Short mmCIF file of C-alpha atoms and ligand atoms in Angstrom, two decimals:
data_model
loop_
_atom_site.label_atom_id
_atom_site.label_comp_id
_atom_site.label_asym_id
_atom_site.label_seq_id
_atom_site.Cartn_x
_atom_site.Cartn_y
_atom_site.Cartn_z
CA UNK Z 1202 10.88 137.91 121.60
CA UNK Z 1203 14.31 137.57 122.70
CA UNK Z 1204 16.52 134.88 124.04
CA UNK Z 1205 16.32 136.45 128.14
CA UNK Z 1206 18.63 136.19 130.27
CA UNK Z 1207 22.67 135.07 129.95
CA UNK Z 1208 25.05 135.09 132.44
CA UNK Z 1209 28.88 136.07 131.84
CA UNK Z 1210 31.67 135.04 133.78
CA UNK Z 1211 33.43 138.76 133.78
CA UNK Z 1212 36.91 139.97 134.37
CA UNK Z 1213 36.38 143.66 133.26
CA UNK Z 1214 38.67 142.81 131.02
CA UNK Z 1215 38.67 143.57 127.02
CA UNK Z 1216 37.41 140.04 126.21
CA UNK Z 1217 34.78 139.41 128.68
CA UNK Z 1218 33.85 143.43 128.33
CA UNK Z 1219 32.98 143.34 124.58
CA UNK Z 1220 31.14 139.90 125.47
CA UNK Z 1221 28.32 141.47 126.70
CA UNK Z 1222 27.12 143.84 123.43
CA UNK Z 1223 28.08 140.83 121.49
CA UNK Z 1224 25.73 138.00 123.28
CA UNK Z 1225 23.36 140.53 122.41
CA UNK Z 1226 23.85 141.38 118.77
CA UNK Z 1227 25.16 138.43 117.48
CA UNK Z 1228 23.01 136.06 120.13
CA UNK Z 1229 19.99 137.84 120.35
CA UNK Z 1230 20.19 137.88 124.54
CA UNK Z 1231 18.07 140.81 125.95
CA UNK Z 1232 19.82 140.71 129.69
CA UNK Z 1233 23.09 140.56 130.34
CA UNK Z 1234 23.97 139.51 134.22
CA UNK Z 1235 27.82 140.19 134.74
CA UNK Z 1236 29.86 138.36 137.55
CA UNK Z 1237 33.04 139.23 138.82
CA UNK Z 1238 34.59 136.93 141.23
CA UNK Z 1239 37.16 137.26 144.08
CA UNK Z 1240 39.65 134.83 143.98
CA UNK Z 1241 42.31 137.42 145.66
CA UNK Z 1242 43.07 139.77 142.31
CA UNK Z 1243 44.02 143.03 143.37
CA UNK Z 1244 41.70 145.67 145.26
CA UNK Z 1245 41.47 147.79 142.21
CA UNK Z 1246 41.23 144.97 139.79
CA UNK Z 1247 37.67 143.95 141.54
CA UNK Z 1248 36.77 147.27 142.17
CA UNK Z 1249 37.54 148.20 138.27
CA UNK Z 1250 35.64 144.59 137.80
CA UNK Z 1251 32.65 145.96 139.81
CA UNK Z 1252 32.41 149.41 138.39
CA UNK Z 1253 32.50 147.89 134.84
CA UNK Z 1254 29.64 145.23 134.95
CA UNK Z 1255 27.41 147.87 136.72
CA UNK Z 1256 27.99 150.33 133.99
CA UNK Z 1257 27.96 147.86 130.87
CA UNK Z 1258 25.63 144.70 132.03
CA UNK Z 1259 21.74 145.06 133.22
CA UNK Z 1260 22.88 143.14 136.28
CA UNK Z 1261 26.08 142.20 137.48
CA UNK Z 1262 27.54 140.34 141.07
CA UNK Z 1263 30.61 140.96 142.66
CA UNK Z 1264 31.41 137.29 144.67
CA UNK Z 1265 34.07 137.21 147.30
CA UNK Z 1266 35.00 133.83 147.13
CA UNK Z 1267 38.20 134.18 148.58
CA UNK Z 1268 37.64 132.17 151.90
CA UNK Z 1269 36.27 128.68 149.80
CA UNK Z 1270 39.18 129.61 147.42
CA UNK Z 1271 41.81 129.00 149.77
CA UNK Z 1272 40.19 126.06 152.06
CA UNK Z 1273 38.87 124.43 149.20
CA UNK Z 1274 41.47 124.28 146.25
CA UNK Z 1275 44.86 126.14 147.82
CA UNK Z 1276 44.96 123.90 150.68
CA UNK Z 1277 44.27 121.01 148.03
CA UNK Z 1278 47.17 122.11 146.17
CA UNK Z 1279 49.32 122.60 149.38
CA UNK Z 1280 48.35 119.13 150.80
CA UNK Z 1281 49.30 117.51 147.08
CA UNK Z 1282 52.47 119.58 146.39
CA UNK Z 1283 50.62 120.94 143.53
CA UNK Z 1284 52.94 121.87 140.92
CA UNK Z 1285 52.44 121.77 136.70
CA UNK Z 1286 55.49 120.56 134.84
CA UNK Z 1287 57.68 122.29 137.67
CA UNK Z 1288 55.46 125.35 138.60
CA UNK Z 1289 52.53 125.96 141.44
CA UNK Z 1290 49.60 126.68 139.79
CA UNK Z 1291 47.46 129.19 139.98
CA UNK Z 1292 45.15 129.53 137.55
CA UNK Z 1293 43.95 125.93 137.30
CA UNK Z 1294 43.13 126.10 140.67
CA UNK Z 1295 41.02 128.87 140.34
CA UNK Z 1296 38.88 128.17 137.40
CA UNK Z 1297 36.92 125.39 138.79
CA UNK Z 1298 35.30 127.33 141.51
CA UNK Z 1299 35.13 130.87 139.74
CA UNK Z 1300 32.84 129.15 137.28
CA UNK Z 1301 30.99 126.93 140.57
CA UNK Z 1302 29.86 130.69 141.50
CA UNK Z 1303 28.90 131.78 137.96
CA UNK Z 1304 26.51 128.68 138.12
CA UNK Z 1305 25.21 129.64 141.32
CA UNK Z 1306 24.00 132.76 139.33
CA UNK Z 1307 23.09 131.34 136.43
CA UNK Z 1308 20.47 129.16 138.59
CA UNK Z 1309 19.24 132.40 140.71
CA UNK Z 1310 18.40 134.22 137.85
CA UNK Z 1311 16.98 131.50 135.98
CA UNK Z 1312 19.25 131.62 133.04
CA UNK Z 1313 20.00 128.63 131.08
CA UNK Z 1314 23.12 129.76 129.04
CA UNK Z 1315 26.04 131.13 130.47
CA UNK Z 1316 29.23 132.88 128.60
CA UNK Z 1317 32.99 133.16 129.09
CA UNK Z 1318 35.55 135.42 127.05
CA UNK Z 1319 37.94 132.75 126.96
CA UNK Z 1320 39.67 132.40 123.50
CA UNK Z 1321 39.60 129.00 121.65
CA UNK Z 1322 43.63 128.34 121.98
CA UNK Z 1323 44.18 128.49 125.88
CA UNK Z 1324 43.11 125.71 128.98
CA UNK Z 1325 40.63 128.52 130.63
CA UNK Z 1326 38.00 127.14 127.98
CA UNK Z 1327 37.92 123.72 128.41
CA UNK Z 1328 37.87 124.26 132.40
CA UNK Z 1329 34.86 126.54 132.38
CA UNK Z 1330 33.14 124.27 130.41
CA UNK Z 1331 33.32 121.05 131.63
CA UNK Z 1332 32.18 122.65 135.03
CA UNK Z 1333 29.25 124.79 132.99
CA UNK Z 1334 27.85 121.30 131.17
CA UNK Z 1335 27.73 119.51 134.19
CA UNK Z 1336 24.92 121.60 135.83
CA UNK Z 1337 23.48 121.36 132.34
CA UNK Z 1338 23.67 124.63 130.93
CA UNK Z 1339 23.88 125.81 127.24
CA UNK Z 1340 27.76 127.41 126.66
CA UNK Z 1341 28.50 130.12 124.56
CA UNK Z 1342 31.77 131.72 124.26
CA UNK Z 1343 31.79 134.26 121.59
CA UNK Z 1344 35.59 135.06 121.50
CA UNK Z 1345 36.00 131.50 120.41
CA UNK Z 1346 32.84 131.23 118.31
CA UNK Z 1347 33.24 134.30 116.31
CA UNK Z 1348 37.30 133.66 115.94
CA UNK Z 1349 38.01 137.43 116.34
CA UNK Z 1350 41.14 139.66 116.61
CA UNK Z 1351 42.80 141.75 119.07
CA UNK Z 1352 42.13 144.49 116.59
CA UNK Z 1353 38.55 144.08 116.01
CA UNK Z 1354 38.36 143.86 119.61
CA UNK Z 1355 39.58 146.99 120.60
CA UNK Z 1356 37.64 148.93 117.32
CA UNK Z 1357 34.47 147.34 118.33
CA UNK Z 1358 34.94 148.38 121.93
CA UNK Z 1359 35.62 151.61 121.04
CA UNK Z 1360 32.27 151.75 119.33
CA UNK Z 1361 30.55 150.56 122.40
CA UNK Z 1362 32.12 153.11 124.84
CA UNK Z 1363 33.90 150.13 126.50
CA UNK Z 1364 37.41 151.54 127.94
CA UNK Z 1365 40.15 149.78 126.49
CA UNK Z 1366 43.36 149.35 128.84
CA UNK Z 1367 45.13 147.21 126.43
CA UNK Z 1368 48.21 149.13 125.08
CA UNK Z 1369 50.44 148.09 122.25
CA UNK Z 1370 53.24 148.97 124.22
CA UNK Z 1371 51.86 146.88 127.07
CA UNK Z 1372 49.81 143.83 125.60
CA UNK Z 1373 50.27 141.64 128.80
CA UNK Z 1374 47.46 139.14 129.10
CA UNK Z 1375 47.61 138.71 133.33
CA UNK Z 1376 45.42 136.52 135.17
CA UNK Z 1377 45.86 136.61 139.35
CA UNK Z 1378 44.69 135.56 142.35
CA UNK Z 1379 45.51 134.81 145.91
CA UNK Z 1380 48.37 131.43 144.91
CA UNK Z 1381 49.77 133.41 141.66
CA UNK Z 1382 49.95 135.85 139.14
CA UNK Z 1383 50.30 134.88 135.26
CA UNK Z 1384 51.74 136.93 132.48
CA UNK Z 1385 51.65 136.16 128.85
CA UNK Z 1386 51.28 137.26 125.50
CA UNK Z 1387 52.62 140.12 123.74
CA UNK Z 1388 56.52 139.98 123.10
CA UNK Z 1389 56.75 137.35 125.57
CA UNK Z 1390 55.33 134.81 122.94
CA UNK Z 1391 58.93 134.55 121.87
CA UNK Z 1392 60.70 132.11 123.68
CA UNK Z 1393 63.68 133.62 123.46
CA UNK Z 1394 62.46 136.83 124.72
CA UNK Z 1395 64.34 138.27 127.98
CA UNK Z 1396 61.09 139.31 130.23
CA UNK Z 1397 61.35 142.79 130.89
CA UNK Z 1398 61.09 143.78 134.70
CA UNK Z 1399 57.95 145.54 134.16
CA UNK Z 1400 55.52 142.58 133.51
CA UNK Z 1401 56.46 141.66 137.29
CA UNK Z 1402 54.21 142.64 140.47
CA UNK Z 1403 54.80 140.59 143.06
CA UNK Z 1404 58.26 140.62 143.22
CA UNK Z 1405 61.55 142.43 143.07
CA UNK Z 1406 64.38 141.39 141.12
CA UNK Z 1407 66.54 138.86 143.03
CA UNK Z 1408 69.46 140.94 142.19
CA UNK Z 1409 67.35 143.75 144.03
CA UNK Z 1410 66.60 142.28 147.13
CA UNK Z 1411 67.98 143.05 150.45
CA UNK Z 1412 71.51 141.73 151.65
CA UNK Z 1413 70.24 140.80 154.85
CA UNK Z 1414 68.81 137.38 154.18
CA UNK Z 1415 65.09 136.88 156.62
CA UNK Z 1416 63.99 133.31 158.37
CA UNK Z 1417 60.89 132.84 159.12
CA UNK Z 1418 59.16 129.67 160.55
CA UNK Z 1419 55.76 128.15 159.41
CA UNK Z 1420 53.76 125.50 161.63
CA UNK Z 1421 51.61 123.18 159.70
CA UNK Z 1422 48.79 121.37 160.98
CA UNK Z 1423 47.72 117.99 159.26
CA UNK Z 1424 49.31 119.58 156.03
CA UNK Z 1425 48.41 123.34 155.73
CA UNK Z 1426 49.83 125.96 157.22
CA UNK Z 1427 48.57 127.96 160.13
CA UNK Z 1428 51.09 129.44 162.12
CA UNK Z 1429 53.98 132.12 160.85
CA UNK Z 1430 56.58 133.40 163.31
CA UNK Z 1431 54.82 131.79 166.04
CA UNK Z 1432 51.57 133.96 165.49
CA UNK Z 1433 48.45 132.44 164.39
CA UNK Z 1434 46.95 132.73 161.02
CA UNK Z 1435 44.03 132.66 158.45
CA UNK Z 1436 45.14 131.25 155.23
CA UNK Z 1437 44.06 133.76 153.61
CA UNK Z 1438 46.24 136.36 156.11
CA UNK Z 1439 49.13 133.97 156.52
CA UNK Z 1440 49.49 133.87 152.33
CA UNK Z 1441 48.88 137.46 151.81
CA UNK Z 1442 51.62 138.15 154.19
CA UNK Z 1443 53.66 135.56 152.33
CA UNK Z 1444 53.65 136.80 149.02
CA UNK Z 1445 54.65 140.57 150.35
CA UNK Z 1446 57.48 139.04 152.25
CA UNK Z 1447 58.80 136.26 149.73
CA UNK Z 1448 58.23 138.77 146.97
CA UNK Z 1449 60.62 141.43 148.74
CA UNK Z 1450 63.00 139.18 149.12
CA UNK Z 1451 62.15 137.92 145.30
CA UNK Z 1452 61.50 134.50 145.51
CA UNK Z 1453 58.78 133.02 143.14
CA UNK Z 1454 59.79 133.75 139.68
CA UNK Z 1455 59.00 130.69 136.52
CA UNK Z 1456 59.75 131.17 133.34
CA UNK Z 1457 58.24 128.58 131.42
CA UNK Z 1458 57.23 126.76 128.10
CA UNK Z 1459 54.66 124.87 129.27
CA UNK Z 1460 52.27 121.93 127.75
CA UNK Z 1461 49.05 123.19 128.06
CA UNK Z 1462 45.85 120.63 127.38
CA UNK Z 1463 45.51 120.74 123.67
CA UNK Z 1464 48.85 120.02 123.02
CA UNK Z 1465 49.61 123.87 122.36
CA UNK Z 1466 53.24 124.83 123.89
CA UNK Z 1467 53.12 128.31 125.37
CA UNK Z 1468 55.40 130.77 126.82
CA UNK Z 1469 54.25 131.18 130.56
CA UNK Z 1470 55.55 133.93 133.07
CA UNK Z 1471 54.67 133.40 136.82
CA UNK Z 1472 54.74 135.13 140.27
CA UNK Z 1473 54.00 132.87 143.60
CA UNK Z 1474 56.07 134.16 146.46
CA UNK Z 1475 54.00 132.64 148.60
CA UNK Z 1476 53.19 129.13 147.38
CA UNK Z 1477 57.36 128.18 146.43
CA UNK Z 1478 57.65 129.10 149.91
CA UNK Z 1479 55.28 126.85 151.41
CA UNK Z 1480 55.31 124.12 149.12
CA UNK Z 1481 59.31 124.15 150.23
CA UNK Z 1482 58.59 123.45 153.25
CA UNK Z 1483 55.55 121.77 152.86
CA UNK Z 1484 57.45 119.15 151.08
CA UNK Z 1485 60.41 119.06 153.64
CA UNK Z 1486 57.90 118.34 156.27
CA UNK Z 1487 56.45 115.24 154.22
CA UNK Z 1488 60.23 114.02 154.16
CA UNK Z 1489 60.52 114.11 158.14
CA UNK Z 1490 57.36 112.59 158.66
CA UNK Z 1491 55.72 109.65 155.99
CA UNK Z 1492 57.61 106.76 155.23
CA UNK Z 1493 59.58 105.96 152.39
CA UNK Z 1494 57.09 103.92 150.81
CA UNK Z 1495 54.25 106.85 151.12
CA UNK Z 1496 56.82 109.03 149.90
CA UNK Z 1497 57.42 106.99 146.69
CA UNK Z 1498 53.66 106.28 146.07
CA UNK Z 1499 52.48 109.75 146.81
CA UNK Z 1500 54.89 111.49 144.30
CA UNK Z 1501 52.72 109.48 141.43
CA UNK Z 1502 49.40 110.36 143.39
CA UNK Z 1503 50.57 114.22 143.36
CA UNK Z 1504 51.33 113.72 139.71
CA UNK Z 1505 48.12 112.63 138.85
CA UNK Z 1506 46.74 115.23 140.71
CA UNK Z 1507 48.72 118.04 139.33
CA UNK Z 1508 47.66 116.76 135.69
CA UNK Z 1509 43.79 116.25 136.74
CA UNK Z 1510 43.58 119.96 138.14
CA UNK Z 1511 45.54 121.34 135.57
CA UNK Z 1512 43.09 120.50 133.36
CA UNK Z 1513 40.14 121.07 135.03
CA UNK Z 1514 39.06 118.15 135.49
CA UNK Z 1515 38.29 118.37 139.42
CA UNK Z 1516 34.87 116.19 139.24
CA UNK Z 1517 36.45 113.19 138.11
CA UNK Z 1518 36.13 110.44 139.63
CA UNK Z 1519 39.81 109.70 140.26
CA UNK Z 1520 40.26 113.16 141.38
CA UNK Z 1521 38.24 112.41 144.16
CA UNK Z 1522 40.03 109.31 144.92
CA UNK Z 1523 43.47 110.78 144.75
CA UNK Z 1524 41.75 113.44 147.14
CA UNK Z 1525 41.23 110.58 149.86
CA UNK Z 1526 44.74 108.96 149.67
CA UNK Z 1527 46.34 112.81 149.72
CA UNK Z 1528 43.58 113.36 153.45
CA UNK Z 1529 44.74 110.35 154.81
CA UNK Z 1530 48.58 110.64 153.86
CA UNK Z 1531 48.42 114.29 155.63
CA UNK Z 1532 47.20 113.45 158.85
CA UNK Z 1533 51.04 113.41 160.70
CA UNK Z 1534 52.21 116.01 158.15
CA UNK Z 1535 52.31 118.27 161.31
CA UNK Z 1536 54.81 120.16 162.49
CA UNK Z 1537 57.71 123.26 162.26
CA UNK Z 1538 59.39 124.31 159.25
CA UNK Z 1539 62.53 127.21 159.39
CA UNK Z 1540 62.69 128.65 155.77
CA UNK Z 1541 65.53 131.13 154.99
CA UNK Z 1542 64.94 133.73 152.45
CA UNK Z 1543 67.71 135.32 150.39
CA UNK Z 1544 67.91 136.91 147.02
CA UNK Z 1545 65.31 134.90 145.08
CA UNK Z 1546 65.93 131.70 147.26
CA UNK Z 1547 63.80 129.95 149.28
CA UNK Z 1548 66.19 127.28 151.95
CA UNK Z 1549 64.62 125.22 154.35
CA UNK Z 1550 67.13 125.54 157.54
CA UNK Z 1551 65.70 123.02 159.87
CA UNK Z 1552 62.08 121.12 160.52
CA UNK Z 1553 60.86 119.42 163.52
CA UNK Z 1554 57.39 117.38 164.40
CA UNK Z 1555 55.73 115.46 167.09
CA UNK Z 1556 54.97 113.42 163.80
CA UNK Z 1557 58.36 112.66 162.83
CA UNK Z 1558 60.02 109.21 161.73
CA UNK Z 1559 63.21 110.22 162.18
CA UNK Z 1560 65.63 108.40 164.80
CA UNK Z 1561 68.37 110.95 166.06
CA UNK Z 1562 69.28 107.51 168.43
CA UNK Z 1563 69.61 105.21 165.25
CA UNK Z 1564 70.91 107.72 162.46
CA UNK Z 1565 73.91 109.01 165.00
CA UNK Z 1566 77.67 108.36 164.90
CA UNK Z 1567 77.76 108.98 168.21
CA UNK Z 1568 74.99 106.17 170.26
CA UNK Z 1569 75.01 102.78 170.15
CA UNK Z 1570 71.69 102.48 170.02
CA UNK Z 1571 72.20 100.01 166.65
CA UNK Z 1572 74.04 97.22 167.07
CA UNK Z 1573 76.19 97.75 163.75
CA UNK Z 1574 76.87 93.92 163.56
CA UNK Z 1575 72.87 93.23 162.82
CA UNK Z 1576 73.81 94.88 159.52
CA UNK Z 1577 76.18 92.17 158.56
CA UNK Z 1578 73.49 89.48 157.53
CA UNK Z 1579 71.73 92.34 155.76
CA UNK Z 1580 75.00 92.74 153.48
CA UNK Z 1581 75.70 88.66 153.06
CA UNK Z 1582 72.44 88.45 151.22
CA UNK Z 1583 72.40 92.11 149.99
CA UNK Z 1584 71.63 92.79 145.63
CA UNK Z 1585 71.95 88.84 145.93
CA UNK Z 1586 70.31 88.15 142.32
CA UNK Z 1587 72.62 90.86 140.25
CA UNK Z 1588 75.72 90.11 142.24
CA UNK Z 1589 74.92 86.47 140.77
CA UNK Z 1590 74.60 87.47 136.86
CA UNK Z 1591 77.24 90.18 137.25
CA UNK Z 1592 79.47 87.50 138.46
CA UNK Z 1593 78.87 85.11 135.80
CA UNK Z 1594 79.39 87.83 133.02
CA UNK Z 1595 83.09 88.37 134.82
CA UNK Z 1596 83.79 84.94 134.41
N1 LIG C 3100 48.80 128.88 131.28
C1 LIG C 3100 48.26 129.05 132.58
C2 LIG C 3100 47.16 128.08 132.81
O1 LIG C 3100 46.60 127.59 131.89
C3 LIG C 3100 47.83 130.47 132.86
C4 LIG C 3100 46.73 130.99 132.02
C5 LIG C 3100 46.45 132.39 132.35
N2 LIG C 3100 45.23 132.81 131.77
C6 LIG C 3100 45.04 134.00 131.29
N3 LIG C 3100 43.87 134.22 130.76
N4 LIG C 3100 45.95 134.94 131.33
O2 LIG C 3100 46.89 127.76 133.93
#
């Protein structure tokens, strides 16, 4: 008697495709349940996804998870500014709930172990599984496990009738969804590799882009946005349209040699049109509206956060308590935003909110609304303690 019933967390492609003869030759599983979810990855990607699983797995679930994915983690990210050592991220954000839904299988078909085709180098592992071992379920993850090659991979799919899309000429590893698009591997392993203009999707060249430069204006409410050009929007509608506009007008390029969690560096290429757009002026509106001091303190909160969900870690404890602060800090982070785009950039042009702490009266040349000779006391007594030891060194 076999092993029953495994579920796979499936992309469609090579690594997760070749994953499902393997968990049954070298794991002795007799079913195979495929799922494919929709985290906003092109039509054809989750169409390709779809047709794949039915044809190669005894079972498999397409999951449009789209709507949760931007409530639950993009407006998270939005709300804490969420960037990686200088970049939105995308992937991170996604993991988390991609394997939620493979659980949700997992416990409908009554399967105890669940798989991934993530390899044993990258941050995809470790996310899947700390998410996987909490609902208490075995792991197995036979790219990692079984230490194979690209070559072996694509031989032993060819034996299998699995379609291979990899080409040498085009070895892009590419991971996307709704927030950003990720390109690596191949020739772009070398640091000092140029990227060629092919690996990109989302957007043009900024040397491309029109001459006119575009402004648009986003409304946020309590931290997201839900307005664009004065019409209302889903999230899911008002980013979409985002990352076709920002990505004409090529905005949202990182090239990066990023940290990830074992320590590994690795050379990153990234799209997000949308999200360096909105975290602009997500971030200008925080400026018009919370304090200095909440300023100061939330940068280290959003920090912390970007580590924590960079690596996955989105049931810790602290998470969750950095989750509360960034709620409460958001609730006058309301208000207008005028972004101009040009030629790869992204300028905030003005901002306004009901929300705002800033004092047109007090800041002017022109009023008299502060009585300028207050500020003399301030100034008597002002850097008091190093005026005195800076003094005595002159001496
Ligand atoms: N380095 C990024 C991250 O860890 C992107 C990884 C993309 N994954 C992939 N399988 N292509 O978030």
């Amino acid at each position: 008697m076999g092993k029953e019933t495994v579920v796979l967390a499936y992309s469609g492609g090579l690594d997760t495709s070749i994953c499902i003869p393997l968990v049954k030759e070298r794991y002795g599983f007799d079913r195979v349940v495929t799922v494919a979810v929709n985290v906003g990855q092109r039509d054809e990607e989750i169409a390709m996804a779809t047709e794949k699983g039915k044809n190669l797995a005894d079972v498999h679930y397409t999951i449009d998870a789209r709507e949760k994915f931007v409530h639950e983690f993009i407006f998270a990210a939005i709300r804490a500014n969420g960037l990686y050592e200088g970049y939105p991220m995308g992937t991170a954000l996604a993991r988390p709930l991609i394997a939620e839904e493979v659980v949700r299988v997992a416990m409908r078909e009554g399967a105890t172990t669940v798989a991934h085709g993530c390899t044993g180098k990258g941050n995809d592992q470790l996310r899947f599984d700390f998410i996987f071992r909490i609902a208490g379920l075995e792991v197995i993850a036979p790219i990692r496990e079984l230490n194979l090659t690209r070559e072996w991979e694509i031989e032993y799919a060819q034996e299998h009738n699995i379609p291979v899309t990899v080409k040498k000429e085009k070895p892009w590893s590419i991971d996307e969804n709704l927030w950003s698009r990720s390109i690596e591997g191949g020739r772009l392993e070398d640091p000092a590799y140029h990227p060629p203009e092919e690996i990109y999707a989302w957007t043009v060249s900024p040397d491309k882009a029109p001459d006119t430069p575009e402004i648009i204006t986003l409304d946020f409410l309590k931290g997201v946005p839900v307005r664009m050009n004065g019409k209302d929007m889903s999230g899911m509608e008002l980013i979409s349209t985002l990352n076709d506009l920002a990505g004409k007008h090529g905005i949202g390029r990182s090239n990066m040699i990023e940290d990830r969690i074992l320590g590994i560096k690795a050379r990153e290429i990234y799209e997000h049109p949308a999200a360096t757009v909105i975290l602009t002026a997500h971030a200008d509106l925080e400026q018009l509206t919370l304090t200095r001091q909440e300023l100061a303190f939330k940068r280290m909160v959003d920090d912390k956060w970007a580590e924590l969900a960079y690596m996955g870690l989105v049931h810790e404890p602290l998470f969750h308590d950095l989750n509360a602060f960034i709620a409460t800090s958001q609730e006058k982070v309301t208000g207008t935003v005028d972004v101009q785009l040009f030629k790869g950039s992204c300028r905030v042009l003005g901002r306004s909110s009901p929300e705002s702490v800033y004092s047109g009266e007090l800041a002017s040349f022109d009023s008299a609304a502060m009585d300028q000779t207050h500020a003399i006391g301030v100034s008597a007594y002002y850097g008091i303690q190093a005026r005195m030891i800076e003094q005595r060194k002159r001496k």
